[in-house]
mmCIF file of C-alpha atoms in Angstrom:
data_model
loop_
_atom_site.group_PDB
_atom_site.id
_atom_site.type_symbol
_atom_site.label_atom_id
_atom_site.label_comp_id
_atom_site.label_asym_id
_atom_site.label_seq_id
_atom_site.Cartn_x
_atom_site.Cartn_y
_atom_site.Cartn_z
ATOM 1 C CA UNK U 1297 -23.432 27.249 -6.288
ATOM 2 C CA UNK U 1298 -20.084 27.191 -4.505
ATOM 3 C CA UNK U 1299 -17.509 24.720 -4.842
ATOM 4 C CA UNK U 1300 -15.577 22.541 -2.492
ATOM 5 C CA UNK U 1301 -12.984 20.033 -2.061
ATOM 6 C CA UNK U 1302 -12.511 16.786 -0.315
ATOM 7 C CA UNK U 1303 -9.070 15.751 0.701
ATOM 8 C CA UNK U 1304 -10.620 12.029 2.241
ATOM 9 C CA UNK U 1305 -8.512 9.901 4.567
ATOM 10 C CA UNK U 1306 -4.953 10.996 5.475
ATOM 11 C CA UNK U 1307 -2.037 8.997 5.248
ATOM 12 C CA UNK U 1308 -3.020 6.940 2.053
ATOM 13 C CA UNK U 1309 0.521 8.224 0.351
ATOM 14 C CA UNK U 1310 -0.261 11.091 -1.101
ATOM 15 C CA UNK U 1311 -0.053 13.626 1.925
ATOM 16 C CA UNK U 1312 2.199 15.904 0.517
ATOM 17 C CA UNK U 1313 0.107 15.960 -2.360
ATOM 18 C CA UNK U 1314 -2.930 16.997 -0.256
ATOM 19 C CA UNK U 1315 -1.621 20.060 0.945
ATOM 20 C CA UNK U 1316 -0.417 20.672 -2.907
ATOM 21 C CA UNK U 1317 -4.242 20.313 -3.620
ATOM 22 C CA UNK U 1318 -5.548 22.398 -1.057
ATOM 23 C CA UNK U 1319 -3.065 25.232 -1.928
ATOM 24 C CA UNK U 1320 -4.292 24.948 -5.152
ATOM 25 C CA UNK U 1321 -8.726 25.320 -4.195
ATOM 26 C CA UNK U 1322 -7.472 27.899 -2.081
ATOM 27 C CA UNK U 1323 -5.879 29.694 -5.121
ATOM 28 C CA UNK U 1324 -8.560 28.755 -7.459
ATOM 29 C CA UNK U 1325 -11.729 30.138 -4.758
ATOM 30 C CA UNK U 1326 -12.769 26.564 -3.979
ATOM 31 C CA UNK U 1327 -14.902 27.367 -0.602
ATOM 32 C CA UNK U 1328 -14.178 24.734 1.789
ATOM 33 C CA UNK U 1329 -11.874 21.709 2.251
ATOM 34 C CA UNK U 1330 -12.922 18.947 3.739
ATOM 35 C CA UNK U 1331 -10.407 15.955 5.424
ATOM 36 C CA UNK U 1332 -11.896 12.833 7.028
ATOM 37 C CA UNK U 1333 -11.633 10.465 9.749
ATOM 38 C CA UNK U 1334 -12.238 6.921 10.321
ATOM 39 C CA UNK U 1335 -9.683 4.765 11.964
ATOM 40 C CA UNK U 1336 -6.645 5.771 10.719
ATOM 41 C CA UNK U 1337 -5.590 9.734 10.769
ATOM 42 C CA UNK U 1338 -7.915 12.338 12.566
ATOM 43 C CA UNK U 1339 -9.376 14.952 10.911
ATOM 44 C CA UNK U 1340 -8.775 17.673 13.560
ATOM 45 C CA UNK U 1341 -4.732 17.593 12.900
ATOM 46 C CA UNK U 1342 -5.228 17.310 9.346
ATOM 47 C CA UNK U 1343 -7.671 20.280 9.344
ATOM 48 C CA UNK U 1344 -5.129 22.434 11.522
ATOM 49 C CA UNK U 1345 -2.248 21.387 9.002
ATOM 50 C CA UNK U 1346 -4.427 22.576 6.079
ATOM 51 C CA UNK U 1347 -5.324 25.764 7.771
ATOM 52 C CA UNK U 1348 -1.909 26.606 8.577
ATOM 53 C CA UNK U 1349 -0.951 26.162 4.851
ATOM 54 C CA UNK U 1350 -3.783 28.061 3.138
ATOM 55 C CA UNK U 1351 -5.276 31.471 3.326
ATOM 56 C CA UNK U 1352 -8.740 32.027 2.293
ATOM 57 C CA UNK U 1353 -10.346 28.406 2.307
ATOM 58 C CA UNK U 1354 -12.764 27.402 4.940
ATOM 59 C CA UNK U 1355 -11.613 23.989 6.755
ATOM 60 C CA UNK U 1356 -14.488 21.519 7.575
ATOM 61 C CA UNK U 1357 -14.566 17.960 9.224
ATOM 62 C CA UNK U 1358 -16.725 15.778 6.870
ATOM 63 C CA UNK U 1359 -16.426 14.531 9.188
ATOM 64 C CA UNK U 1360 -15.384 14.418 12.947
ATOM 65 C CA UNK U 1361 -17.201 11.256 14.982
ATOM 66 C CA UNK U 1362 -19.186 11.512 17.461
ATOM 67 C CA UNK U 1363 -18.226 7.976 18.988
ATOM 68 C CA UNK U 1364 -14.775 9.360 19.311
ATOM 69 C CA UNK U 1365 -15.218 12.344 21.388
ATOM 70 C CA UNK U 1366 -17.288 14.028 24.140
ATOM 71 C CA UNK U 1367 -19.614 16.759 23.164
ATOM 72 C CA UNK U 1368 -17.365 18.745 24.791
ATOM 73 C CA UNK U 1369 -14.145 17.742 23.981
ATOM 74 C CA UNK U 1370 -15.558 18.162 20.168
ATOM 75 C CA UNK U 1371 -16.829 22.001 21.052
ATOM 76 C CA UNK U 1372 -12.677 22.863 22.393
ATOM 77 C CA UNK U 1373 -11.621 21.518 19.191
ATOM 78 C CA UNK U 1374 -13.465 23.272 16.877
ATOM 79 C CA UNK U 1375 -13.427 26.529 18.966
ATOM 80 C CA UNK U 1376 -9.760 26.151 18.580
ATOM 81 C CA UNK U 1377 -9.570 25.183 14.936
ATOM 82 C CA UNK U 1378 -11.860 28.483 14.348
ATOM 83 C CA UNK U 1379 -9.315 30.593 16.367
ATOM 84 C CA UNK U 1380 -5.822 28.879 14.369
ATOM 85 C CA UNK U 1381 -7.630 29.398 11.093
ATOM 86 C CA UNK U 1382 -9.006 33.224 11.818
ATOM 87 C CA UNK U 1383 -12.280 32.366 11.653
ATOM 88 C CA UNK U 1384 -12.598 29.600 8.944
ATOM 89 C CA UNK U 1385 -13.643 26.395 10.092
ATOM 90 C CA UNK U 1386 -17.026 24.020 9.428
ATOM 91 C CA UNK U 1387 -18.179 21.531 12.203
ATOM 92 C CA UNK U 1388 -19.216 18.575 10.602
ATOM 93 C CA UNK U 1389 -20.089 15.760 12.689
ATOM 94 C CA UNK U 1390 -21.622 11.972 12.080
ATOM 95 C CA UNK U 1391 -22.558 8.691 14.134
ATOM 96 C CA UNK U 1392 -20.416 6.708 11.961
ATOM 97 C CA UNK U 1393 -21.687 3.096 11.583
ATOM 98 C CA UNK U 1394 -21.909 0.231 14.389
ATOM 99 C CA UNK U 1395 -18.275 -1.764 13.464
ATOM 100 C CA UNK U 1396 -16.489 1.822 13.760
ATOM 101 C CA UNK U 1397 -18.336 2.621 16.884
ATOM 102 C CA UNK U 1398 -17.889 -0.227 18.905
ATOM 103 C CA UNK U 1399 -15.592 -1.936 17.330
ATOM 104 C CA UNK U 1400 -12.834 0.631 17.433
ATOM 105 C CA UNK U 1401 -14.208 3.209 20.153
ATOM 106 C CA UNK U 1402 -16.052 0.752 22.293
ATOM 107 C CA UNK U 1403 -18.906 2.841 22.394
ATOM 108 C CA UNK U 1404 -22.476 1.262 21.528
ATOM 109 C CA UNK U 1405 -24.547 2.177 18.686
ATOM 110 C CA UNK U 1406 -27.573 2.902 20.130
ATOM 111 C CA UNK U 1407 -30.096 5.262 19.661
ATOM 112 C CA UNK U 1408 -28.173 7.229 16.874
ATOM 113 C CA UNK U 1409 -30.793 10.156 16.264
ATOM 114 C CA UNK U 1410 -31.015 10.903 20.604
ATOM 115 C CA UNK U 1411 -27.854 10.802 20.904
ATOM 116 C CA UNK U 1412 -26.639 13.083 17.954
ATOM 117 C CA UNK U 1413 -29.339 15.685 18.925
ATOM 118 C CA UNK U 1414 -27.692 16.043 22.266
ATOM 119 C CA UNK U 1415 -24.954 16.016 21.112
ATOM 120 C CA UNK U 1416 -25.545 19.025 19.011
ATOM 121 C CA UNK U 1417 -27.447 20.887 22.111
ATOM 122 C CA UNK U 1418 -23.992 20.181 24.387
ATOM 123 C CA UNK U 1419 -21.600 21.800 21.754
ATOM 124 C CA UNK U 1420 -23.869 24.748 20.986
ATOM 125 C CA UNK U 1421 -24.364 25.594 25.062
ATOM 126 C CA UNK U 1422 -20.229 24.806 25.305
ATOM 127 C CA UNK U 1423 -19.637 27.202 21.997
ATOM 128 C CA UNK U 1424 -22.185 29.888 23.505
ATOM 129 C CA UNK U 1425 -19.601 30.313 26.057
ATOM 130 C CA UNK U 1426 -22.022 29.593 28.726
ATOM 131 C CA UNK U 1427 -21.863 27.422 31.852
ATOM 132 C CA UNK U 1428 -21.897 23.889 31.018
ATOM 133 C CA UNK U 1429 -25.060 22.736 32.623
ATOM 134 C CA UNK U 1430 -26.866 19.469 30.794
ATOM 135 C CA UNK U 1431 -28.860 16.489 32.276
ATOM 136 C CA UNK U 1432 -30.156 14.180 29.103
ATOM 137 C CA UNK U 1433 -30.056 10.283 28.643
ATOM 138 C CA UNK U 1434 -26.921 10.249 27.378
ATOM 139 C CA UNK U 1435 -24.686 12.609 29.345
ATOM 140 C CA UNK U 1436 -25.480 15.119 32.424
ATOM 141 C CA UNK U 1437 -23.109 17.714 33.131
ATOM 142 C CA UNK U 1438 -21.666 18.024 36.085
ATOM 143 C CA UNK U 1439 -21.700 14.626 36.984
ATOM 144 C CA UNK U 1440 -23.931 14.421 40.232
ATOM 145 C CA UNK U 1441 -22.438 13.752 43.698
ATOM 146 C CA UNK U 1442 -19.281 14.947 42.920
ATOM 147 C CA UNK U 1443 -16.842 17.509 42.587
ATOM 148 C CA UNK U 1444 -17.355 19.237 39.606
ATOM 149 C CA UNK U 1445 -19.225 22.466 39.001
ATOM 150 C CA UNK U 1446 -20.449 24.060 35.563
ATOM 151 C CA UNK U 1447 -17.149 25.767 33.757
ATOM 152 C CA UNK U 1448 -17.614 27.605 30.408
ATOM 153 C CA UNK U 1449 -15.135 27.566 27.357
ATOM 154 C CA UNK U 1450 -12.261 29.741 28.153
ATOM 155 C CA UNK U 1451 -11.477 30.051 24.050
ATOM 156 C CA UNK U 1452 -12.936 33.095 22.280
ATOM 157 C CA UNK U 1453 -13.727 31.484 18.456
ATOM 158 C CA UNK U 1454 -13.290 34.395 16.007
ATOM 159 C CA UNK U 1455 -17.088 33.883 15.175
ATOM 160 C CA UNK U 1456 -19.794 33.924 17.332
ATOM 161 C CA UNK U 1457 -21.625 31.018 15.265
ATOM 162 C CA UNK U 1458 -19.982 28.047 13.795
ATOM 163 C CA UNK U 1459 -21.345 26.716 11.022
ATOM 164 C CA UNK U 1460 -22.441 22.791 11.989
ATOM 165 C CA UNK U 1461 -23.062 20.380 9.487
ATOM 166 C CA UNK U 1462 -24.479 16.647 9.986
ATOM 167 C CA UNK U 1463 -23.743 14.033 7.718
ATOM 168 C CA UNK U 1464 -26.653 12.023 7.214
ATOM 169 C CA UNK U 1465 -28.564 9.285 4.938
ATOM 170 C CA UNK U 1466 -31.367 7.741 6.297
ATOM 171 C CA UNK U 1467 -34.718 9.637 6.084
ATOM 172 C CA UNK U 1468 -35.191 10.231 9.600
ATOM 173 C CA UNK U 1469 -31.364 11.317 10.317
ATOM 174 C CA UNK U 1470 -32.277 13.648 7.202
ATOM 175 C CA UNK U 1471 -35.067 14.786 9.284
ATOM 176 C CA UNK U 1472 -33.214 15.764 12.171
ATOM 177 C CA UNK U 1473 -30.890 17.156 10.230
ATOM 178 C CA UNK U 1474 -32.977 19.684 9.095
ATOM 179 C CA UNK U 1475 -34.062 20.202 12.028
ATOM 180 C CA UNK U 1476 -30.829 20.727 14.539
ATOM 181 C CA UNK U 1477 -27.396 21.774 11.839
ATOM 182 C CA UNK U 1478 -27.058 24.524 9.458
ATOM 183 C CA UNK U 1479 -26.204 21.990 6.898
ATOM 184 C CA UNK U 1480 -26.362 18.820 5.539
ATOM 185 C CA UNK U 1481 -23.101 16.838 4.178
ATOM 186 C CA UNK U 1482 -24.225 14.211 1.401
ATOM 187 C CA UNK U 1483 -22.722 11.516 -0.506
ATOM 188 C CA UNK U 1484 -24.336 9.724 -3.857
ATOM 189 C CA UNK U 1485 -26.418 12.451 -4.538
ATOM 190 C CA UNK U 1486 -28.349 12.097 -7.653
ATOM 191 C CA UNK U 1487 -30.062 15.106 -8.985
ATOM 192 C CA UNK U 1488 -32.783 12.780 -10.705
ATOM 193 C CA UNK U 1489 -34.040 11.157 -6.670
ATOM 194 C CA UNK U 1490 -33.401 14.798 -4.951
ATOM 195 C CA UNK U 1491 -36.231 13.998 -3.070
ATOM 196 C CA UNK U 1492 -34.994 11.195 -1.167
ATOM 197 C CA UNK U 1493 -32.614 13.669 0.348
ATOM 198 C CA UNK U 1494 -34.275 17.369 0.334
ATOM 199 C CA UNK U 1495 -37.583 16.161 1.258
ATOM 200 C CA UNK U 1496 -36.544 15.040 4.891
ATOM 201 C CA UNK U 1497 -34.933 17.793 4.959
ATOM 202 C CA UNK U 1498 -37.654 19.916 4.190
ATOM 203 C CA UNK U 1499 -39.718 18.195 6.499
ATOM 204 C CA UNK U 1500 -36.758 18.938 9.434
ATOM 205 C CA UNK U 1501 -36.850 22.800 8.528
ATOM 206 C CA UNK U 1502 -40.038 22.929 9.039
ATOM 207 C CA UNK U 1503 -40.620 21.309 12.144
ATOM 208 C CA UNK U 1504 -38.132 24.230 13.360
ATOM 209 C CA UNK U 1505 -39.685 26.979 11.826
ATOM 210 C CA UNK U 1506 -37.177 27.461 9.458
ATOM 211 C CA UNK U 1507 -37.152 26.347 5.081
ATOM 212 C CA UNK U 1508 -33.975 25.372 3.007
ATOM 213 C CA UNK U 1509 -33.515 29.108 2.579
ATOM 214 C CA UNK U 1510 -29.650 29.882 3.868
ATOM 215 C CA UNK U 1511 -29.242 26.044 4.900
ATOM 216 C CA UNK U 1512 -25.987 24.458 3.002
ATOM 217 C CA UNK U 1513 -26.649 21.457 0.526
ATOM 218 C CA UNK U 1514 -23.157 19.996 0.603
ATOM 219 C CA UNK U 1515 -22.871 16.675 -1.058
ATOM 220 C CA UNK U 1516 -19.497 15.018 -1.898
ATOM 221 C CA UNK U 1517 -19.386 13.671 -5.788
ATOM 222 C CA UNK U 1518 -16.686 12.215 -7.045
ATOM 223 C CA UNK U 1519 -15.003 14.445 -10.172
ATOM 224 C CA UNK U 1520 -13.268 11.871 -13.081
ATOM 225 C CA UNK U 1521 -11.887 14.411 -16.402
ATOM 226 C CA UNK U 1522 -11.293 12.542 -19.718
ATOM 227 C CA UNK U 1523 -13.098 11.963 -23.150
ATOM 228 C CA UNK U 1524 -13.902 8.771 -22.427
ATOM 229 C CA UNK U 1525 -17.043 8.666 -20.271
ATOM 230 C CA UNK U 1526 -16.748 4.695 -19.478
ATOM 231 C CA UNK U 1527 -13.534 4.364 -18.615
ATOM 232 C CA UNK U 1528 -14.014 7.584 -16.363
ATOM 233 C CA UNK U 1529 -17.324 5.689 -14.818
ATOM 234 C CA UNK U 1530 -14.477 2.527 -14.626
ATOM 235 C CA UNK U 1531 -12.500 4.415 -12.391
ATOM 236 C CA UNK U 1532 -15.192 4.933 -9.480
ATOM 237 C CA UNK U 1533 -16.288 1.390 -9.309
ATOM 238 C CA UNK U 1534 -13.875 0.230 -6.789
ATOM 239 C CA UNK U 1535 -15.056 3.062 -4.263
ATOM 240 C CA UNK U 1536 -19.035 2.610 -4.771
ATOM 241 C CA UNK U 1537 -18.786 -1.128 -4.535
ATOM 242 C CA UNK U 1538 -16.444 -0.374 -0.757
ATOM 243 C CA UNK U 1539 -19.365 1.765 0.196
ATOM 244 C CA UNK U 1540 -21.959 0.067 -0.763
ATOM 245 C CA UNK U 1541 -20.538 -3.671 -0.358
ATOM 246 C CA UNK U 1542 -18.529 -3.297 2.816
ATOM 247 C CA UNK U 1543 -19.118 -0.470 4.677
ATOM 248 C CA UNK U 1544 -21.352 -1.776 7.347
ATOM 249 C CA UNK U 1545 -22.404 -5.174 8.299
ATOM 250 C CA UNK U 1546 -24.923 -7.474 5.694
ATOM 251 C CA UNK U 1547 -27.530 -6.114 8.222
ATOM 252 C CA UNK U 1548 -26.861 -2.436 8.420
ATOM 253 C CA UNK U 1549 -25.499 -1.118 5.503
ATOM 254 C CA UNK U 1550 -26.653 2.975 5.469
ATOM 255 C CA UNK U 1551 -25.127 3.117 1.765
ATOM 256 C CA UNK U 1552 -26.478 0.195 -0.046
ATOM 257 C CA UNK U 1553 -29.784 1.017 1.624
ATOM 258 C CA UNK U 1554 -29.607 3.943 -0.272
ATOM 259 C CA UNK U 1555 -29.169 2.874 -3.287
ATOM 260 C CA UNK U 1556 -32.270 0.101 -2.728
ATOM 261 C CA UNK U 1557 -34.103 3.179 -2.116
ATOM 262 C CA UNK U 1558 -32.758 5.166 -5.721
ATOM 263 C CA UNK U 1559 -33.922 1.680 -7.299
ATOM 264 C CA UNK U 1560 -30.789 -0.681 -7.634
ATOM 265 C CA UNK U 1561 -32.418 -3.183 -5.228
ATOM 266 C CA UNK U 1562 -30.836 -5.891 -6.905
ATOM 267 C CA UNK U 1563 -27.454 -4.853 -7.898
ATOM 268 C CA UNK U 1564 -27.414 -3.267 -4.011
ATOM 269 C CA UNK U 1565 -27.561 -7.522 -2.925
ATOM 270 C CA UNK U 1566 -25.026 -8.359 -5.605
ATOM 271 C CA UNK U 1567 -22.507 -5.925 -5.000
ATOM 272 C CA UNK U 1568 -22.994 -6.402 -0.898
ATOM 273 C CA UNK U 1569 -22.929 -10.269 -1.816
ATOM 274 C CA UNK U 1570 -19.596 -10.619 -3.547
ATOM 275 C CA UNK U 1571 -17.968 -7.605 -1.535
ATOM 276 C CA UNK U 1572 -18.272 -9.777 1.745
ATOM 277 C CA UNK U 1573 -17.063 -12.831 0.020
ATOM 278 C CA UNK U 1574 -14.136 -11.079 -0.502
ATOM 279 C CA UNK U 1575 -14.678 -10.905 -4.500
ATOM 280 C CA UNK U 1576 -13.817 -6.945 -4.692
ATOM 281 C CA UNK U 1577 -13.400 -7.113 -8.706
ATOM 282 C CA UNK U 1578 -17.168 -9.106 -8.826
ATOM 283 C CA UNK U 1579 -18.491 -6.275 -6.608
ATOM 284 C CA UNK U 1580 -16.794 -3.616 -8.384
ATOM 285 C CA UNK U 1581 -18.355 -5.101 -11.737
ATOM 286 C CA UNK U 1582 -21.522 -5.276 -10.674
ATOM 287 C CA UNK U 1583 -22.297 -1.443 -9.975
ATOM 288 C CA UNK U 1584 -24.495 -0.184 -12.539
ATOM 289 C CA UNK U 1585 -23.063 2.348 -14.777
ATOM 290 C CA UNK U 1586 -26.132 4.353 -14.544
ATOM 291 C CA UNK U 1587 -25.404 4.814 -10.113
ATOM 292 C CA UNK U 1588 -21.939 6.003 -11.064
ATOM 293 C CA UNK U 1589 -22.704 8.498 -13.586
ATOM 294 C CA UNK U 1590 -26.009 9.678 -11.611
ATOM 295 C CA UNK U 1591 -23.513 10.492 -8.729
ATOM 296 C CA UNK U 1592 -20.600 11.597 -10.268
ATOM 297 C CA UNK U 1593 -19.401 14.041 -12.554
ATOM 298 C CA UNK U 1594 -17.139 12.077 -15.109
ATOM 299 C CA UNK U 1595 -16.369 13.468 -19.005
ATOM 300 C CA UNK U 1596 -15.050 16.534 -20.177
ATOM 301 C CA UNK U 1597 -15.473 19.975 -19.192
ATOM 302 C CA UNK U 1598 -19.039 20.315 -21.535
ATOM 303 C CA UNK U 1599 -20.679 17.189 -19.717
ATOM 304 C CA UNK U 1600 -19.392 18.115 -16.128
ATOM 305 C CA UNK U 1601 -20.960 21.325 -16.655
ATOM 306 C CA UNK U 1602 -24.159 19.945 -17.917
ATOM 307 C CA UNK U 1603 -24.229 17.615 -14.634
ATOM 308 C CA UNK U 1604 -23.360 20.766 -12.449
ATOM 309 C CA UNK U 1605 -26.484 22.657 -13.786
ATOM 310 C CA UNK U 1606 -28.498 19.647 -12.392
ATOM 311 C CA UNK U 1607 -27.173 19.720 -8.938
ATOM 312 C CA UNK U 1608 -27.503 23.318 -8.987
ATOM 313 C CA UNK U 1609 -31.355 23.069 -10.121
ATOM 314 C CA UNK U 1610 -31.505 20.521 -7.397
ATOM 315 C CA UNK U 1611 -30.839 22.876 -4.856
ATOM 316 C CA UNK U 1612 -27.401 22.300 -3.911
ATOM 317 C CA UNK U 1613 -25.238 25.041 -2.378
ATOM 318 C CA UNK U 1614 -22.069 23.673 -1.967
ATOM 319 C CA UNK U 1615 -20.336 21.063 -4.529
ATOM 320 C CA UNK U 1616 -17.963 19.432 -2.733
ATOM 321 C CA UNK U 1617 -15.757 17.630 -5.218
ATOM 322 C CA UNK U 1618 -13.519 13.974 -4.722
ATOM 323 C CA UNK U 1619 -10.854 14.617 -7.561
ATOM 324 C CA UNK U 1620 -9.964 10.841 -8.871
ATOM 325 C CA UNK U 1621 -6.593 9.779 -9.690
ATOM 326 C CA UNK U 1622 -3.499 9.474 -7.685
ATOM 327 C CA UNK U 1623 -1.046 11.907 -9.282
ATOM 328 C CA UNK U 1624 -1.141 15.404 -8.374
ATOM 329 C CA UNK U 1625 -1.582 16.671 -11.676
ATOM 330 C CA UNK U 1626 -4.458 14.180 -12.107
ATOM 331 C CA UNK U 1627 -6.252 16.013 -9.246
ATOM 332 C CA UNK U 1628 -5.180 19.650 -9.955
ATOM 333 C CA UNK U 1629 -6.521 18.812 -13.325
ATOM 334 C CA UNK U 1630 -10.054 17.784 -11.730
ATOM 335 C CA UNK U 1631 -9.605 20.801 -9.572
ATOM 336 C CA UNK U 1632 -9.159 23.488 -12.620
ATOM 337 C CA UNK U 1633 -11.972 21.414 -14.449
ATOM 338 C CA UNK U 1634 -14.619 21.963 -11.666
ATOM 339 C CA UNK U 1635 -13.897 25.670 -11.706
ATOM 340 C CA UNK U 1636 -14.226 25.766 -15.495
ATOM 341 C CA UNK U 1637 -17.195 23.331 -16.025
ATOM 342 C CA UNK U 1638 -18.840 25.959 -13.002
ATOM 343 C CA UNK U 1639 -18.132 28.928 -14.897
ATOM 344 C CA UNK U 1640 -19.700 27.648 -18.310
ATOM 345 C CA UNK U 1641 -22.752 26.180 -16.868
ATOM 346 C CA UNK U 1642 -23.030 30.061 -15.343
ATOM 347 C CA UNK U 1643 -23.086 28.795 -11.791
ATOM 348 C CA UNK U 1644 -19.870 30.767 -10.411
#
């Protein structure tokens, strides 16, 4: 099982420190770094930043919207971001949710799965290097009646395939998933409901032909180090309850419907209750301890390692790690920790 790193959202103050961090995986063998986007920084400038700084680590958008960009617009970025970075870059790509998509992009969320599929089918055929010919539901290429003409990418990536990744939750995006990327980017993963994940997955692979066999696992878990296994669990509360409180309207929520589906129907309403009514500290309080330490890897170096051997038994490929804290040692510490928890569960 490999190990990676997630830098998150740029310019939340410690941007200086990212780069620190990502020196650091890259010195340590982490095998990717991930950066983020949302409505704030993009992840394609980050990613280029982090390349330029770094020699060995892979550079992956976890990930880059699809609201935000054409198909083809998204296939000259990460051709170039291969090229800058000599070959090292992951294409991870997600609908994002319905108040990011039209309330920021102005584009509607409709029809998530079509659209991403095509989506997928337009980068590949720009990537391939071949003429630009499409006609689907949701974009046709040229545009009839009209000047243009099918053009192929004039960049040469170093590689001839670039590894795409789709972030996904619901069963049938899992599905498709399986079906269309080369990997799957997660987030709170629990070893103990693996199924709610791998199995649509499974299903996806096989409706192409294909099993899990060379397909990359890669869920983000937050990483917490310290002796105290509460006050590490503590420390995460504030992000489940944003996730699973606020990120998304009462009516479509894609993270508190997972965790109805792992079997915190009831805490899911409280937390989503309180979160909207602006009571962060209620919300915060009412995530079980049992969600964050399924998810998570909080405790010392012995624990983390115990937890790591589950994931791995899971299935998972890639660990893609969310060090906690906000000082830089804090997160080199989490950092060094994943490597040595890795090595003493026997996984490296």
């Amino acid at each position: 099982m490999r190990l990676g790193i997630n830098l998150g959202y740029w310019g939340l103050g410690m941007d200086a420190d990212n780069i620190a961090v990502a020196q650091e995986a890259d010195r340590l063998g982490y095998s990717v770094c991930w950066a983020a986007e949302a409505y704030g920084s993009d992840a394609a400038t980050v990613l280029s930043f982090v390349a330029a700084k770094t020699e060995r680590i892979d550079v992956g958008s976890a990930i880059f919207q699809i609201p935000a960009r054409t198909p083809a617009m998204t296939a000259m970025t990460a051709a170039t971001l291969d090229t800058l970075s000599g070959g090292r870059f992951r294409l991870g790509l997600g609908v994002s949710g319905p108040q990011v998509s039209e309330g920021w992009y102005g584009v509607r969320f409709d029809k998530p799965l079509a659209r991403t599929r095509e989506y997928v089918e337009i980068i590949r055929k720009a990537m391939s290097r071949e003429r630009l010919v499409h006609e689907g539901e949701h974009w046709t290429l040229p545009l009839p009646g009209g000047p243009g003409k099918p053009i192929k990418l004039t960049v040469h990536p170093v590689r001839e395939h670039i590894p795409l990744y789709i972030a996904a939750i619901g069963p049938k995006n899992l599905e498709q998933t399986g079906e269309i990327a080369d990997g799957w980017l997660g987030i709170f993963f629990a070893p103990e409901h693996a199924g709610l994940s791998l199995d649509p997955l499974k299903a996806g692979r096989a409706r192409a032909g294909k099993s899990l066999e060379g397909f990359d696992l890669c869920p983000t878990v937050n990483i917490a180090v310290g002796e105290d296994v509460k006050a590490a669990a503590d420390a995460q509360r504030s992000y489940a309850a944003l996730y699973i409180g606020g990120m998304g309207s009462k009516e479509k929520n894609f993270y508190n419907q997972l965790a109805r589906r792992m079997g915190y129907e009831q805490a899911a309403d409280e937390i989503q209750e309180k979160y909207l009514a602006k009571d962060y500290a209620g919300a915060a309080a009412a995530v079980p301890h049992d969600l964050i330490d399924a998810t998570s890897l909080i405790g010392d170096t012995a624990r983390i390692a115990d937890r790591m051997q589950a994931y791995a038994d899971a299935g998972i490929t890639t660990l893609t790690l969310a060090p906690s804290g906000f000082t830089l040692d804090e997160r080199v510490r989490a950092l060094r920790t994943g490597v040595e928890a890795l090595e003493r569960a026997g996984l490296a």
